[in-house]
XYZ file of C-alpha atoms in Angstrom:
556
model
C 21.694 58.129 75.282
C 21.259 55.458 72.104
C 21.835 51.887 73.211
C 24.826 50.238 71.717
C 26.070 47.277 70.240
C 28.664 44.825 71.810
C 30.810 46.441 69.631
C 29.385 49.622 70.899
C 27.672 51.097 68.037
C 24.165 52.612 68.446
C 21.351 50.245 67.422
C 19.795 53.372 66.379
C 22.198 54.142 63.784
C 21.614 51.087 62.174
C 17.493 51.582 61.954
C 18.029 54.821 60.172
C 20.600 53.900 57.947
C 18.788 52.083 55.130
C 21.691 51.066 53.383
C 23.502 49.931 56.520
C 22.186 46.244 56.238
C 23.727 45.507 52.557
C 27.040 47.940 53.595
C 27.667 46.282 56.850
C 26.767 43.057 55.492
C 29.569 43.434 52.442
C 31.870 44.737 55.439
C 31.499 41.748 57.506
C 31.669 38.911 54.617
C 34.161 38.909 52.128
C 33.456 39.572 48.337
C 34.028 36.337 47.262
C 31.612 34.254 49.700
C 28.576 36.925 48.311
C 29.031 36.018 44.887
C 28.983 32.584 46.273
C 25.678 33.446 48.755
C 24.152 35.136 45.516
C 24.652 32.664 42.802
C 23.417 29.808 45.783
C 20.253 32.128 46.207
C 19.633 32.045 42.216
C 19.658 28.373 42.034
C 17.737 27.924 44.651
C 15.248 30.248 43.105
C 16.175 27.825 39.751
C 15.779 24.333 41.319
C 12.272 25.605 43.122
C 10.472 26.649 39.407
C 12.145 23.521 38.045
C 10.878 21.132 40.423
C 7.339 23.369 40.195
C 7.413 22.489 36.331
C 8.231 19.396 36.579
C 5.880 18.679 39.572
C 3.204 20.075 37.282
C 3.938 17.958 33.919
C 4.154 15.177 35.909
C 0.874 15.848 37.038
C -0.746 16.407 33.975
C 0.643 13.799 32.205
C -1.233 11.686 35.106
C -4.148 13.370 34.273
C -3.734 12.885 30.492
C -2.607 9.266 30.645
C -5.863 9.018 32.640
C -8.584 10.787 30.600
C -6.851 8.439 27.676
C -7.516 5.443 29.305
C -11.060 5.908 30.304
C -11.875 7.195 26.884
C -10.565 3.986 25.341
C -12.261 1.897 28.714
C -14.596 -0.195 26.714
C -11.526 -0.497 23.838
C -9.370 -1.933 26.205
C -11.997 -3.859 27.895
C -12.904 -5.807 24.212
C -9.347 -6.154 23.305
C -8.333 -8.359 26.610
C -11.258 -10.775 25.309
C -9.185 -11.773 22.183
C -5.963 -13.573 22.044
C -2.911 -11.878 20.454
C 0.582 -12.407 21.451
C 1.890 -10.749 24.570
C 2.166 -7.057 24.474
C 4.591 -4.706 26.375
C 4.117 -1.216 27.876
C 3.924 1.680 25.841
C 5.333 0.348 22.238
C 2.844 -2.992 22.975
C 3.922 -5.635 19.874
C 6.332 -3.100 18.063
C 8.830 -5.298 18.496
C 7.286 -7.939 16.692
C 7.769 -6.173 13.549
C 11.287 -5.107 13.700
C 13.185 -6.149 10.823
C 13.674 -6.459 6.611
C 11.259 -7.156 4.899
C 11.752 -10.928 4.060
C 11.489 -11.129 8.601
C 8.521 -8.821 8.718
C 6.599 -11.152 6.461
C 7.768 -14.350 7.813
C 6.485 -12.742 11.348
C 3.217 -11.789 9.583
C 2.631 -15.594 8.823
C 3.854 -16.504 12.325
C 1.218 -14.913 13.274
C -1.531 -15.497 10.896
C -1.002 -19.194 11.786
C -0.687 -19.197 15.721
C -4.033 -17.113 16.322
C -7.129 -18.012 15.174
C -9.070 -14.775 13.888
C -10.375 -12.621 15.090
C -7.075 -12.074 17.352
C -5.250 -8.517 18.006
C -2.011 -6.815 17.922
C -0.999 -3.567 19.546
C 1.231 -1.298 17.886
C 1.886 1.441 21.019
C -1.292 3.035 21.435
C -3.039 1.571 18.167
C -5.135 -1.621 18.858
C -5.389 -3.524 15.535
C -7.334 -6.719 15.303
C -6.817 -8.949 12.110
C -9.880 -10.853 10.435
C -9.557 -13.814 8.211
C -12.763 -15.769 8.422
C -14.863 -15.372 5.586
C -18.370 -14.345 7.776
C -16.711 -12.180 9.471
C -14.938 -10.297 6.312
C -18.049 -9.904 4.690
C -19.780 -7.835 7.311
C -16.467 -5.806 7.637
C -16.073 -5.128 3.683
C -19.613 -4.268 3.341
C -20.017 -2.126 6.926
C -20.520 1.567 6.010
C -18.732 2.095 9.118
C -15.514 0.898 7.792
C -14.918 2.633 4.625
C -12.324 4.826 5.523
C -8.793 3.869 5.280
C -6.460 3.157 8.035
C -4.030 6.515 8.914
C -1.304 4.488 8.291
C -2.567 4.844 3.922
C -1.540 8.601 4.685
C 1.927 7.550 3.959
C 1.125 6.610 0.878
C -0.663 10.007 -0.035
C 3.450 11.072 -1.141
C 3.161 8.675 -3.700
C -0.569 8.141 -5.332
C -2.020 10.978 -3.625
C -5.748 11.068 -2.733
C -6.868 8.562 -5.470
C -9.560 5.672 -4.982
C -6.982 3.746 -3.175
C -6.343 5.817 -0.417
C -8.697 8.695 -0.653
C -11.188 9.470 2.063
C -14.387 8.589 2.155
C -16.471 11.775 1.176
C -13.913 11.852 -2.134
C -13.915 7.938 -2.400
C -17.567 7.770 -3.298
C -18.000 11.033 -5.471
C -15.218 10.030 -7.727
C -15.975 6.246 -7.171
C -19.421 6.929 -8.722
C -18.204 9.071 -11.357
C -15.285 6.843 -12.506
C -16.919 3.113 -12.254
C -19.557 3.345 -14.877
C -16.362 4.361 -17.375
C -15.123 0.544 -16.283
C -17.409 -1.239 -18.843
C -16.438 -4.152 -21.594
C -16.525 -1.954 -24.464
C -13.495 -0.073 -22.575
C -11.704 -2.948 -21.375
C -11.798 -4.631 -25.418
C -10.244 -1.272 -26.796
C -7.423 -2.075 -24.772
C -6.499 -5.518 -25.913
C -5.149 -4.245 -29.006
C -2.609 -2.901 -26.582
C -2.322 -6.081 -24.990
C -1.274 -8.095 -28.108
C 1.228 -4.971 -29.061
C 3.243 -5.178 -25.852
C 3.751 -8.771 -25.331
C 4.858 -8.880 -29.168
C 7.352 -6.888 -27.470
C 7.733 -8.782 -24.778
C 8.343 -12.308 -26.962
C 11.135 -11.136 -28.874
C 12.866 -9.489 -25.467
C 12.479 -13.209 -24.001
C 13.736 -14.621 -27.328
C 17.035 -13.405 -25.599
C 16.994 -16.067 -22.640
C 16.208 -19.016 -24.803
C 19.063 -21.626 -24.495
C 21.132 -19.326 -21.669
C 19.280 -21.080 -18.906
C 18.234 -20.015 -15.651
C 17.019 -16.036 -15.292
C 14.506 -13.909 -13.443
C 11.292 -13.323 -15.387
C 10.733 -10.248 -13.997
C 13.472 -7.642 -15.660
C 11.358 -8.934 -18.465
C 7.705 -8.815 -17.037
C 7.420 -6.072 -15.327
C 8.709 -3.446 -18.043
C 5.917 -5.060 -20.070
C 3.170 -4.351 -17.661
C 4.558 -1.119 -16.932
C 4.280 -0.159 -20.692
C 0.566 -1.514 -20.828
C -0.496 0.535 -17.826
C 0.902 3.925 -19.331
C -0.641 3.289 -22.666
C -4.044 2.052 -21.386
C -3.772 4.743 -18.947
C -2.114 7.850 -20.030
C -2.235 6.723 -23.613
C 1.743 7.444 -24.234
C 4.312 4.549 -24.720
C 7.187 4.388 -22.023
C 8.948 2.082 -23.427
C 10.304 0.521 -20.500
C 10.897 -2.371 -22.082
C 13.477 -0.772 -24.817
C 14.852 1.369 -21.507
C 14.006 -0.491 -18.093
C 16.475 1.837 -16.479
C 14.234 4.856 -16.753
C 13.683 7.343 -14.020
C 10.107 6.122 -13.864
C 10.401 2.298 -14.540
C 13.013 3.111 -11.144
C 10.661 5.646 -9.070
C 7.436 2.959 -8.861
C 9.113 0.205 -6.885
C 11.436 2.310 -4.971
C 8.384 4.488 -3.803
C 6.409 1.609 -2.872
C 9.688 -0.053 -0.801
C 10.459 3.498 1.327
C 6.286 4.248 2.142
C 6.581 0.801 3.362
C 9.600 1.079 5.066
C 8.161 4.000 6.888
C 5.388 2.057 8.387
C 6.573 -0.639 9.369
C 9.277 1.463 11.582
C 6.770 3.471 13.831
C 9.416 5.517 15.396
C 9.558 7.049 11.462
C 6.122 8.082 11.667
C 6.459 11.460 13.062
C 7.064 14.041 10.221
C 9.844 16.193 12.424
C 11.974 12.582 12.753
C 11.403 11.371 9.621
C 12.523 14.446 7.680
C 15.684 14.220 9.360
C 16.266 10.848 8.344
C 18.755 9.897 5.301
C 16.356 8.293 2.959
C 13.533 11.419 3.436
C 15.995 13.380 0.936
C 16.055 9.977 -1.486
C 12.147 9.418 -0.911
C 11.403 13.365 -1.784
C 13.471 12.661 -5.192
C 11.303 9.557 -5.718
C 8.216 11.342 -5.955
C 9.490 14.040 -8.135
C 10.478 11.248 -10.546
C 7.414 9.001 -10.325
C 5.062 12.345 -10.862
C 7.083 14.211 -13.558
C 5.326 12.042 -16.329
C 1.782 12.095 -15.479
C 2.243 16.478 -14.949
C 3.366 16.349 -18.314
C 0.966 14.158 -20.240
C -2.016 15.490 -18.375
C -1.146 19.101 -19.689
C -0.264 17.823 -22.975
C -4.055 16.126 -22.929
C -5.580 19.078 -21.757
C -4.201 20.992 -24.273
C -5.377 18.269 -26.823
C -9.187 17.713 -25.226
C -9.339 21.917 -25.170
C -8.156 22.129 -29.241
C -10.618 18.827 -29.733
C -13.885 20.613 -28.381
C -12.805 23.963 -30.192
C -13.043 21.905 -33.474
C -16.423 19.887 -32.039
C -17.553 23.437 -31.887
C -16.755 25.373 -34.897
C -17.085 22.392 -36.956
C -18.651 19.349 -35.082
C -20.154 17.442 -38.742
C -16.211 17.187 -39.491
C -15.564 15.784 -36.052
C -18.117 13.210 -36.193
C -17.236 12.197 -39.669
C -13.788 11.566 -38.418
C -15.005 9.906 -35.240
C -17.090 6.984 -37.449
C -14.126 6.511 -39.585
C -12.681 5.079 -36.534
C -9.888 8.038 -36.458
C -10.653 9.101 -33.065
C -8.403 6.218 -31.496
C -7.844 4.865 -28.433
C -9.435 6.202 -25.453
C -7.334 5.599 -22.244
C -8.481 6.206 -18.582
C -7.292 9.892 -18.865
C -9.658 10.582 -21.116
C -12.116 9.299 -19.533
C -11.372 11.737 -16.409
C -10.717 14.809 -18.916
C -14.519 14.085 -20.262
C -15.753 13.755 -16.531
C -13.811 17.522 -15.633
C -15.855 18.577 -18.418
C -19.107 17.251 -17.757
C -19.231 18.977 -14.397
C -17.376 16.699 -12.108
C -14.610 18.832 -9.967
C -11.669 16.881 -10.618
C -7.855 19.604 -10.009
C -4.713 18.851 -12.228
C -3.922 17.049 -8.659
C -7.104 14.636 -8.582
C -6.577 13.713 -12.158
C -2.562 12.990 -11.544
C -3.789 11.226 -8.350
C -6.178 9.067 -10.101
C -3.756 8.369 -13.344
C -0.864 7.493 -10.460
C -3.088 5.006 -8.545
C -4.018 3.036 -11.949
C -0.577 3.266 -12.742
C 0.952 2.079 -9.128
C -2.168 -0.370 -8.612
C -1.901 -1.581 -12.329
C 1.474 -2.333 -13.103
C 2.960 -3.880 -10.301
C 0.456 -6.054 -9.029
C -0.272 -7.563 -12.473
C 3.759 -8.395 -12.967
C 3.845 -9.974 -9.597
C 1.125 -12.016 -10.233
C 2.424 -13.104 -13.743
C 5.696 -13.950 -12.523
C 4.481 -15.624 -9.884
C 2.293 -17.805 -12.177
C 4.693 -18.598 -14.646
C 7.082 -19.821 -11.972
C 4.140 -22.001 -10.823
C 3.353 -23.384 -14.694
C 7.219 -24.029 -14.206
C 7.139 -25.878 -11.559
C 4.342 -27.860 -12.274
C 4.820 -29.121 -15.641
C 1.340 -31.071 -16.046
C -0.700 -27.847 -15.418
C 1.462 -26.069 -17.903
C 0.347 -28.816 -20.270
C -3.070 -28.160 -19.369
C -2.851 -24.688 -19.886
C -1.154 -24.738 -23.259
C -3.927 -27.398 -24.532
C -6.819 -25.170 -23.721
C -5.010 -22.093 -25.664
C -3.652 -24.953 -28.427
C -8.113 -25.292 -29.087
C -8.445 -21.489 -29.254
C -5.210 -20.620 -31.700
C -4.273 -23.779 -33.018
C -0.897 -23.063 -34.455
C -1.739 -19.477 -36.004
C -0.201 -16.449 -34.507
C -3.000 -14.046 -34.665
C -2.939 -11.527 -31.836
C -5.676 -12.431 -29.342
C -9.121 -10.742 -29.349
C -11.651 -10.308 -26.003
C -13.214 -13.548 -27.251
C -10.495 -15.329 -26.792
C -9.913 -14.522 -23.810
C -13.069 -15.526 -22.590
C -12.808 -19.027 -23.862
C -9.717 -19.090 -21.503
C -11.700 -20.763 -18.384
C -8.273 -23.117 -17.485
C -5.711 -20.430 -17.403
C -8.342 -18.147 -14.847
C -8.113 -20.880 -12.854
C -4.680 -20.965 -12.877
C -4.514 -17.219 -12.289
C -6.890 -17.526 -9.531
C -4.883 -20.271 -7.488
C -1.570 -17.880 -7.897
C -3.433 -15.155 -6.328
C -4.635 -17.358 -3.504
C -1.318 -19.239 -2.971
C 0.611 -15.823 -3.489
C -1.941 -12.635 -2.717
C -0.012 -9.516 -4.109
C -1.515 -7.147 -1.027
C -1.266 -9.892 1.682
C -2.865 -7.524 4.393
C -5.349 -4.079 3.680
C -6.432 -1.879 6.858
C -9.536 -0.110 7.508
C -10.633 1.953 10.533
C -13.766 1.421 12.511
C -15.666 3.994 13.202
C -18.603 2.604 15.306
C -18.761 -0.750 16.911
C -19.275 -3.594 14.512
C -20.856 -6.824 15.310
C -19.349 -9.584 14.189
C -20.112 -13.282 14.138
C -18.129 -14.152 17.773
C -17.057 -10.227 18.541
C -17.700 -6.512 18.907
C -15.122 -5.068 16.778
C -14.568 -1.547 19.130
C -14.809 1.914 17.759
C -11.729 3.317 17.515
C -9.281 0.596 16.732
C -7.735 -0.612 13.233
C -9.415 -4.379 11.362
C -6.526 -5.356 9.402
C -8.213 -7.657 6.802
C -5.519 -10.366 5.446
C -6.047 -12.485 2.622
C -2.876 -14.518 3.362
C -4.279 -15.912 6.540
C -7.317 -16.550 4.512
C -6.274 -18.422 1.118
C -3.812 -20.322 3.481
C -6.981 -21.102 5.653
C -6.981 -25.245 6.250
C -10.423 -25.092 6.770
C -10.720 -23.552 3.444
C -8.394 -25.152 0.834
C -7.501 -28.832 1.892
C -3.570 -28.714 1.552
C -3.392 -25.224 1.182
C 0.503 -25.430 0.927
C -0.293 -27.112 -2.488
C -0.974 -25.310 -5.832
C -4.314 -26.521 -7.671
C -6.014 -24.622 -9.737
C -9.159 -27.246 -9.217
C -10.112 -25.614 -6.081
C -11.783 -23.053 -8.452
C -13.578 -25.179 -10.444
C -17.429 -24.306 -10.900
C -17.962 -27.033 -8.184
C -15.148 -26.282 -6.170
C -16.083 -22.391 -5.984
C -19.836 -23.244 -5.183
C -19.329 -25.028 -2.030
C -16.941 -21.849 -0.558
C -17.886 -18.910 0.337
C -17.900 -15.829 -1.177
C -15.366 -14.142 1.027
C -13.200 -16.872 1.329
C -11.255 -15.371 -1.983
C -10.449 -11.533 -1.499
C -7.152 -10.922 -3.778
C -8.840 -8.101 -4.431
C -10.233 -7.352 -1.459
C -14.295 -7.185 -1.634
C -17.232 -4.936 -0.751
C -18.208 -1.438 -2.111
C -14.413 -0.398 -1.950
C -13.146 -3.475 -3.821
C -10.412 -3.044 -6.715
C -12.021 -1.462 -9.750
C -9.285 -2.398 -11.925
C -9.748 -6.630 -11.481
C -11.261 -7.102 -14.580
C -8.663 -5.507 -16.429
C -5.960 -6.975 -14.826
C -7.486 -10.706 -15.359
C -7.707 -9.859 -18.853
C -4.498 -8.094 -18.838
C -2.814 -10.971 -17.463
C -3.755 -13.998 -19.608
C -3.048 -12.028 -22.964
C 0.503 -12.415 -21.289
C 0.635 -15.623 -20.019
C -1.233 -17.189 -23.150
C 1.028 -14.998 -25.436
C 4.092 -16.204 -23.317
C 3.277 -20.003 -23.696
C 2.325 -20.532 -27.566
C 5.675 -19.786 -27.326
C 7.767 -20.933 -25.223
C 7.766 -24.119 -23.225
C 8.932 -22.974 -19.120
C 10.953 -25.091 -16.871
C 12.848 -24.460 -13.462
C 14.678 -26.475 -10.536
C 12.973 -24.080 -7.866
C 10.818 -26.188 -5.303
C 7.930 -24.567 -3.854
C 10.030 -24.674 -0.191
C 12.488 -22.615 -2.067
C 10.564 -19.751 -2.398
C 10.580 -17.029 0.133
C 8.831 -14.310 0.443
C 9.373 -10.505 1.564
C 6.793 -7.183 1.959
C 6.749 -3.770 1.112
C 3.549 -2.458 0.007
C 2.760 -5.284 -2.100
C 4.269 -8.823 -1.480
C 7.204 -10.135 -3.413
C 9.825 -13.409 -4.172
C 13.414 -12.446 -2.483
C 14.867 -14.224 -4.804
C 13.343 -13.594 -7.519
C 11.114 -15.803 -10.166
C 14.333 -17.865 -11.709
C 13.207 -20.134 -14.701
C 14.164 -21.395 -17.934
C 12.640 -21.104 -21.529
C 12.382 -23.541 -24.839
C 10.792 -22.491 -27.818
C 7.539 -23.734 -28.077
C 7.258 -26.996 -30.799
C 4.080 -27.735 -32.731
C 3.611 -31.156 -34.603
């Protein structure tokens, strides 16, 4: 007889039913509380792989966190040795830079001034250590193992591309070698025709101002320089000055101002955030504009240089008949790279646009900031204007013959000049570098693996260096003044194997302007030297502006 149940049915039953267990169970709880039981059993099943997945990240994260910081031990273990200001976890001295660009660069000098070099900064993960005494820069610029750019110059790629400014190394030094030798003094005197032909221009725009009073030099400066690049580079005339509006006068600043921008706010870096950001769209348009005129010359050129050799070919006495009759003309940096393409060297449509852009970029703005910057100092300091105009008064008299490459060599004075505006007022106040290997410097071991940030403001504004550095003399580079200093104590350009190709050309560039600009006109202003202040994108700039006055120029 089967054994039964208190509710006297047979235990056997059940054992050989098998769907008894899920029948009797839906018989003795209602259909509501087995949805509930169900759904309970699925999150339960839920919560157990969530808290597995996150039991796991968490653990590898621990484990990541930790192979990171005993990779970067001996970094770490250098970087406590230095002073820097105090650093927080995870975003370290972020902070520090939050703000415009006028507060950026007043924090930058807060800096430069409360640590003595070498001293470091952490931006999150990236250790960078800033350098400003002259020993020490000269084993950094000349150190092999810190040619190559800092990641951050990748932002920059957008707008010059892969030229000598921010290429990488292996294409720095092939088209380093192949471009230099092109850099030579019968080049640079071709060009001062060009010089003389756009500050003619420039004259008669500034005619304008005389007797109106105050206004900022540079809606008249910088269109000037802007034309001279293009001509001396591309070989076409702009003519920003006739239109400063255009989209390409517009693109170069505004590029330069948003690649900044973009450092300078780290949580920008990432491409996913950034391209959801308002000003990626405006930035994208930028490019477009600042690119659309070197495509076209370069293809325009091509088609030129391919017609030119066709005729070299099929008739080459004509050619070099024409070429001694001085009908060739100008030869601008384009060529120069459209001869190299031919000779052998592998330069795309994209390295020659790259290379045109970084002359352009590198050429134009820094030489306008630096001119406006100096004329606001000849302004302000009426007895070194005097001096100035003297020494050009000896080479010109009171003729207005355009200025030739000797004359500009007889202009010792006005260098000077030049060369105090660049110290008091450095147009790339900081350039970054990443170290590869461990370098040795005079006090330190610069680590592998961290960022030198090498900053000629904290250098030109060095006490130890320049007595009074607050002060603007052009004596300090005297032939005296600049044998006692060292070499490296003066890096406007910055220095070493990867130095600015282009400084020759801008010095000359730049006093055809300024000597052009004062036989004839006589400058004034009522800004003070504490009146200035100053802001930073990629280069660094006036925020207000460089607000003077003119009067023709009177000869007795």
């Amino acid at each position: 007889m089967p054994h039964r149940s208190k509710r006297g049915r047979p235990w056997a039953t059940v054992r050989r039913s098998p769907e008894v267990h899920i029948t009797q169970l839906s018989n003795l709880v209602p259909v509501g509380k087995m949805e509930g039981y169900q759904l309970h059993s699925v999150r339960s099943a839920s919560v157990n792989v969530f808290s597995v997945l996150t039991t796991l990240a968490v653990f590898f994260s621990i484990v990541y966190v930790a192979l990171f910081k005993w990779r970067r031990r001996r970094l770490e273990k250098l970087a406590s040795q230095l002073p820097g200001p105090p650093a927080l976890p995870v975003i370290g001295n972020g902070l520090e830079f939050l703000g415009d660009p006028e507060e950026v660069m007043a924090k930058i000098l807060a800096l430069c001034s409360r640590y003595e070099s070498p001293f470091r900064i952490w931006i999150g993960p990236i250790l960078l250590i800033v350098v400003s005494r002259p020993d020490d820069l000269q084993i950094v610029l000349n150190s092999s193992k810190t040619l190559e750019k800092d990641p951050l110059y990748r932002f920059f790629r957008n707008t010059v591309g892969t030229g000598l400014f921010s290429a990488p190394v292996d294409k720095w030094k092939r088209n380093r070698r192949a471009i230099t030798p092109a850099f030579n003094t019968r080049l640079l005197e071709q060009f001062v025709p060009v010089f003389n032909q756009q500050n003619r221009v420039l004259v008669a725009k500034l005619g304008e101002r005389v007797g109106h009073g105050l206004f900022d030099v540079w809606d008249y400066v910088s269109p000037a320089t802007l034309d001279i690049i293009c001509q001396t580079a591309l070989g076409v005339d702009v003519k920003a000055q006739d239109d400063p509006e255009s989209d390409f006068a517009q693109a170069l600043p505004r590029a330069s101002e948003l690649d900044y921008m973009r450092i300078y706010k780290f949580w920008l870096h990432p491409d996913f955030i950034f391209n959801r950001v308002s000003y990626a769209k405006e930035l994208r348009q930028v490019y477009k504009q600042l690119h659309g005129l070197p495509n076209a010359v370069i293809q325009q050129k091509k088609e030129e240089f391919r017609k030119k050799k066709e005729a070299a070919l099929n008739s080459p006495q004509h050619v070099e008949e024409s070429d001694s009759k001085g009908e060739k003309g100008l030869k601008v940096f384009l060529d120069i790279l459209l001869e190299l393409k031919d000779g052998g060297n592998t330069f795309t449509d994209d390295d020659l646009r790259d290379e045109v852009v970084t002359m352009m970029v590198g050429g134009s703005e820094t030489s306008a900031l630096t001119n406006c910057f100096c004329l606001l100092m000849l302004a302000m300091h009426e007895d070194i204007q005097d001096k100035v105009f003297e020494e050009v008064y000896n080479i010109f008299g009171n003729s207005s013959r355009e200025v030739t490459m000797e004359d500009l060599n007889q202009m010792v004075y006005l260098e000077m000049v030049l060369k105090e505006t660049l110290r008091r007022f450095p147009v790339g106040p900081l350039f970054l570098r990443q170290v590869k290997e461990d370098i040795e410097l005079t006090n330190y071991i610069l680590p592998a693996g961290c960022s030198v940030v090498i900053a000629p403001i904290a250098t030109h504004m060095n006490p130890t260096l320049y007595t009074d550095p607050e002060r603007f003399n052009p004596e300090r580079f005297s032939p005296e003044n600049l044998s006692m200093r060292h070499r490296y104590s003066f890096i406007p350009f910055s220095g070493g194997p990867r130095g600015c190709i282009g400084s020759k050309y801008a010095m000359l560039s730049m006093k055809t302007t300024i000597s052009t600009i004062l036989r004839n006109y006589k400058l004034s202003t009522s800004v003070k030297m504490e009146d200035i202040k100053l802001k930073v994108d990629l280069l660094m700039r006036s925020v207000d502006g460089f607000r003077l006055r003119l009067e023709p120029r009177q000869y007795s």
